[in-house]
């Protein structure tokens, strides 16, 4: 499979390596990026990035690829996706595919015009073996009807500091932390629950990465922990005196259209991080953790463990064995029209939930999403004149 890349950052540099491992015929024919942070990863693994082009338009005009891969900062995704759709090419966009509610409506309208088949999305956790086993337990009836879900994604302090230093620290570029980082998780639980969110409330802010918590205030001058992960485009060295406008903790509650309730919690300063869930149904309970690598399903009536699995990290994957599965299945889809476990529409709906959580947090109100879904659905059915 031959690809062209717009936005050769750390993520697509890494994915270039993963795709090459999954497909020996994988080739990057060219890229556009004024500061390609991911180029070093490709070079390390002996992978050519092809020809550097002066603009995204020049890259697309040059052609010669099966898939256009987009890894630019989030606020630029829509323009780059539109470029690919107008050129008639197949596109893979890293998540989140758009950075605001207004961009969501615009992309929905583009889907209405061009169809849904040419845009793939990198919501990699849909490919995780643990998640697929969770869906299998649901589909086998082991949970009964899902009633409520408790979920969380917490990250190490060095990773939280990365967000305070990287371009993702500004909502104008990232959309928000909830959108940029947690859209994976929200997509998983939307898919598990099988309904759209109806009402949302949320609370949060920044309490850790503030000047008062700078270790230097206590005479600790070694801040190497907080610089372990390098920042990319428009990065900064500031951590506790950051000019970021994103949160470092947030909680939210969600009511779905089918009556399921969910609470979700994220924190950027967890020295013993986890990414876990507990799903409670009328017939069973499922509990799991992507980082700690387990899934347990317990039957209500017998109180017996009916599923008990452990998952080992792979040397190649950054996402619990999911990256290589995504690469293999994307290649199979592009070259042989194989199925994929996640769609553009599911990505947009996860984004709507994340952005609605942020709006609820800012407003201090419980948001009813009916008007959002109405406008979204109207945009989806819009056709070319």
Short mmCIF file of C-alpha atoms in Angstrom, two decimals, residues 121-256:
data_model
loop_
_atom_site.label_atom_id
_atom_site.label_comp_id
_atom_site.label_asym_id
_atom_site.label_seq_id
_atom_site.Cartn_x
_atom_site.Cartn_y
_atom_site.Cartn_z
CA UNK A 121 -10.47 7.36 11.34
CA UNK A 122 -7.68 6.38 13.73
CA UNK A 123 -9.76 5.54 16.79
CA UNK A 124 -7.31 2.78 17.52
CA UNK A 125 -8.88 1.36 20.69
CA UNK A 126 -11.75 -0.05 18.62
CA UNK A 127 -9.16 -2.59 17.46
CA UNK A 128 -7.98 -3.55 20.97
CA UNK A 129 -8.48 -7.25 21.79
CA UNK A 130 -9.87 -6.34 25.21
CA UNK A 131 -12.59 -4.14 23.70
CA UNK A 132 -13.54 -6.77 21.14
CA UNK A 133 -13.89 -9.32 23.95
CA UNK A 134 -16.08 -6.89 25.89
CA UNK A 135 -18.38 -6.48 22.89
CA UNK A 136 -18.48 -10.26 22.48
CA UNK A 137 -19.59 -10.66 26.12
CA UNK A 138 -22.34 -8.11 25.49
CA UNK A 139 -23.45 -9.77 22.26
CA UNK A 140 -23.49 -13.21 23.89
CA UNK A 141 -25.99 -11.86 26.43
CA UNK A 142 -23.67 -12.17 29.41
CA UNK A 143 -24.46 -8.63 30.58
CA UNK A 144 -28.17 -8.57 29.83
CA UNK A 145 -29.36 -5.01 29.30
CA UNK A 146 -26.67 -2.46 30.19
CA UNK A 147 -27.84 -0.19 33.00
CA UNK A 148 -24.83 1.96 33.94
CA UNK A 149 -21.14 2.43 33.22
CA UNK A 150 -18.26 3.81 35.27
CA UNK A 151 -15.15 4.69 33.27
CA UNK A 152 -11.86 6.56 33.62
CA UNK A 153 -8.67 7.45 31.80
CA UNK A 154 -5.84 8.76 33.97
CA UNK A 155 -2.32 9.44 32.70
CA UNK A 156 1.17 9.65 34.18
CA UNK A 157 2.43 13.10 35.33
CA UNK A 158 5.05 13.17 32.54
CA UNK A 159 2.26 12.65 30.00
CA UNK A 160 0.14 15.34 31.62
CA UNK A 161 3.12 17.70 31.48
CA UNK A 162 3.47 16.90 27.78
CA UNK A 163 -0.05 18.18 27.20
CA UNK A 164 0.82 21.37 29.09
CA UNK A 165 3.86 21.91 26.83
CA UNK A 166 2.69 20.67 23.43
CA UNK A 167 0.49 22.46 20.86
CA UNK A 168 -2.38 20.48 22.37
CA UNK A 169 -2.31 22.84 25.37
CA UNK A 170 -4.50 25.32 23.45
CA UNK A 171 -8.15 24.49 22.83
CA UNK A 172 -8.03 26.57 19.63
CA UNK A 173 -5.73 23.90 18.18
CA UNK A 174 -6.67 20.70 20.06
CA UNK A 175 -10.38 21.30 20.63
CA UNK A 176 -9.89 20.38 24.31
CA UNK A 177 -8.16 17.73 26.39
CA UNK A 178 -11.38 15.72 26.62
CA UNK A 179 -11.64 15.73 22.84
CA UNK A 180 -7.95 15.18 22.04
CA UNK A 181 -7.20 12.43 24.54
CA UNK A 182 -10.45 10.92 25.78
CA UNK A 183 -12.37 10.71 22.49
CA UNK A 184 -11.00 7.14 22.27
CA UNK A 185 -12.71 6.16 25.50
CA UNK A 186 -15.96 8.01 24.81
CA UNK A 187 -16.18 6.29 21.43
CA UNK A 188 -15.72 2.88 23.08
CA UNK A 189 -18.54 3.42 25.53
CA UNK A 190 -20.84 4.98 22.92
CA UNK A 191 -20.28 1.83 20.88
CA UNK A 192 -20.81 -0.49 23.84
CA UNK A 193 -24.00 1.27 24.95
CA UNK A 194 -25.35 1.50 21.41
CA UNK A 195 -27.13 4.84 21.71
CA UNK A 196 -26.45 8.54 21.47
CA UNK A 197 -25.85 10.71 24.54
CA UNK A 198 -28.95 12.71 25.49
CA UNK A 199 -27.92 14.85 28.47
CA UNK A 200 -24.50 15.80 29.85
CA UNK A 201 -23.12 17.56 32.94
CA UNK A 202 -19.45 18.09 33.74
CA UNK A 203 -17.05 19.72 36.21
CA UNK A 204 -13.31 20.26 36.13
CA UNK A 205 -10.44 22.67 35.72
CA UNK A 206 -6.72 22.90 36.41
CA UNK A 207 -5.38 22.35 39.91
CA UNK A 208 -2.13 20.40 39.45
CA UNK A 209 -0.19 22.19 36.72
CA UNK A 210 -0.26 25.64 38.34
CA UNK A 211 2.60 27.79 39.77
CA UNK A 212 1.79 26.92 43.39
CA UNK A 213 2.64 23.24 42.72
CA UNK A 214 6.00 23.82 41.04
CA UNK A 215 8.48 21.47 42.82
CA UNK A 216 11.07 24.24 42.69
CA UNK A 217 9.04 26.02 45.35
CA UNK A 218 10.24 23.27 47.70
CA UNK A 219 13.82 23.31 46.49
CA UNK A 220 13.42 20.40 44.03
CA UNK A 221 15.12 21.56 40.84
CA UNK A 222 15.17 18.32 38.86
CA UNK A 223 12.10 18.56 36.59
CA UNK A 224 13.29 15.95 34.09
CA UNK A 225 10.22 13.83 34.83
CA UNK A 226 8.01 16.50 33.26
CA UNK A 227 10.10 16.67 30.08
CA UNK A 228 10.38 12.94 29.44
CA UNK A 229 8.02 13.13 26.46
CA UNK A 230 9.17 15.70 23.86
CA UNK A 231 6.76 18.33 22.63
CA UNK A 232 6.28 18.97 18.94
CA UNK A 233 5.08 21.86 16.81
CA UNK A 234 4.78 25.13 18.75
CA UNK A 235 5.91 23.42 21.94
CA UNK A 236 6.96 25.04 25.21
CA UNK A 237 9.25 24.15 28.13
CA UNK A 238 6.82 25.53 30.69
CA UNK A 239 4.91 23.05 32.84
CA UNK A 240 3.58 24.63 36.02
CA UNK A 241 3.74 28.16 34.62
CA UNK A 242 2.21 27.05 31.34
CA UNK A 243 0.01 29.30 29.25
CA UNK A 244 -2.24 26.31 28.50
CA UNK A 245 -6.00 26.72 28.62
CA UNK A 246 -6.85 23.00 28.90
CA UNK A 247 -7.93 21.22 32.09
CA UNK A 248 -5.87 18.76 34.12
CA UNK A 249 -8.86 16.99 35.69
CA UNK A 250 -12.49 16.57 34.67
CA UNK A 251 -15.51 14.51 35.67
CA UNK A 252 -18.71 14.10 33.65
CA UNK A 253 -22.04 12.31 33.83
CA UNK A 254 -24.00 11.26 30.77
CA UNK A 255 -27.52 10.02 30.16
CA UNK A 256 -28.00 8.11 26.89
#
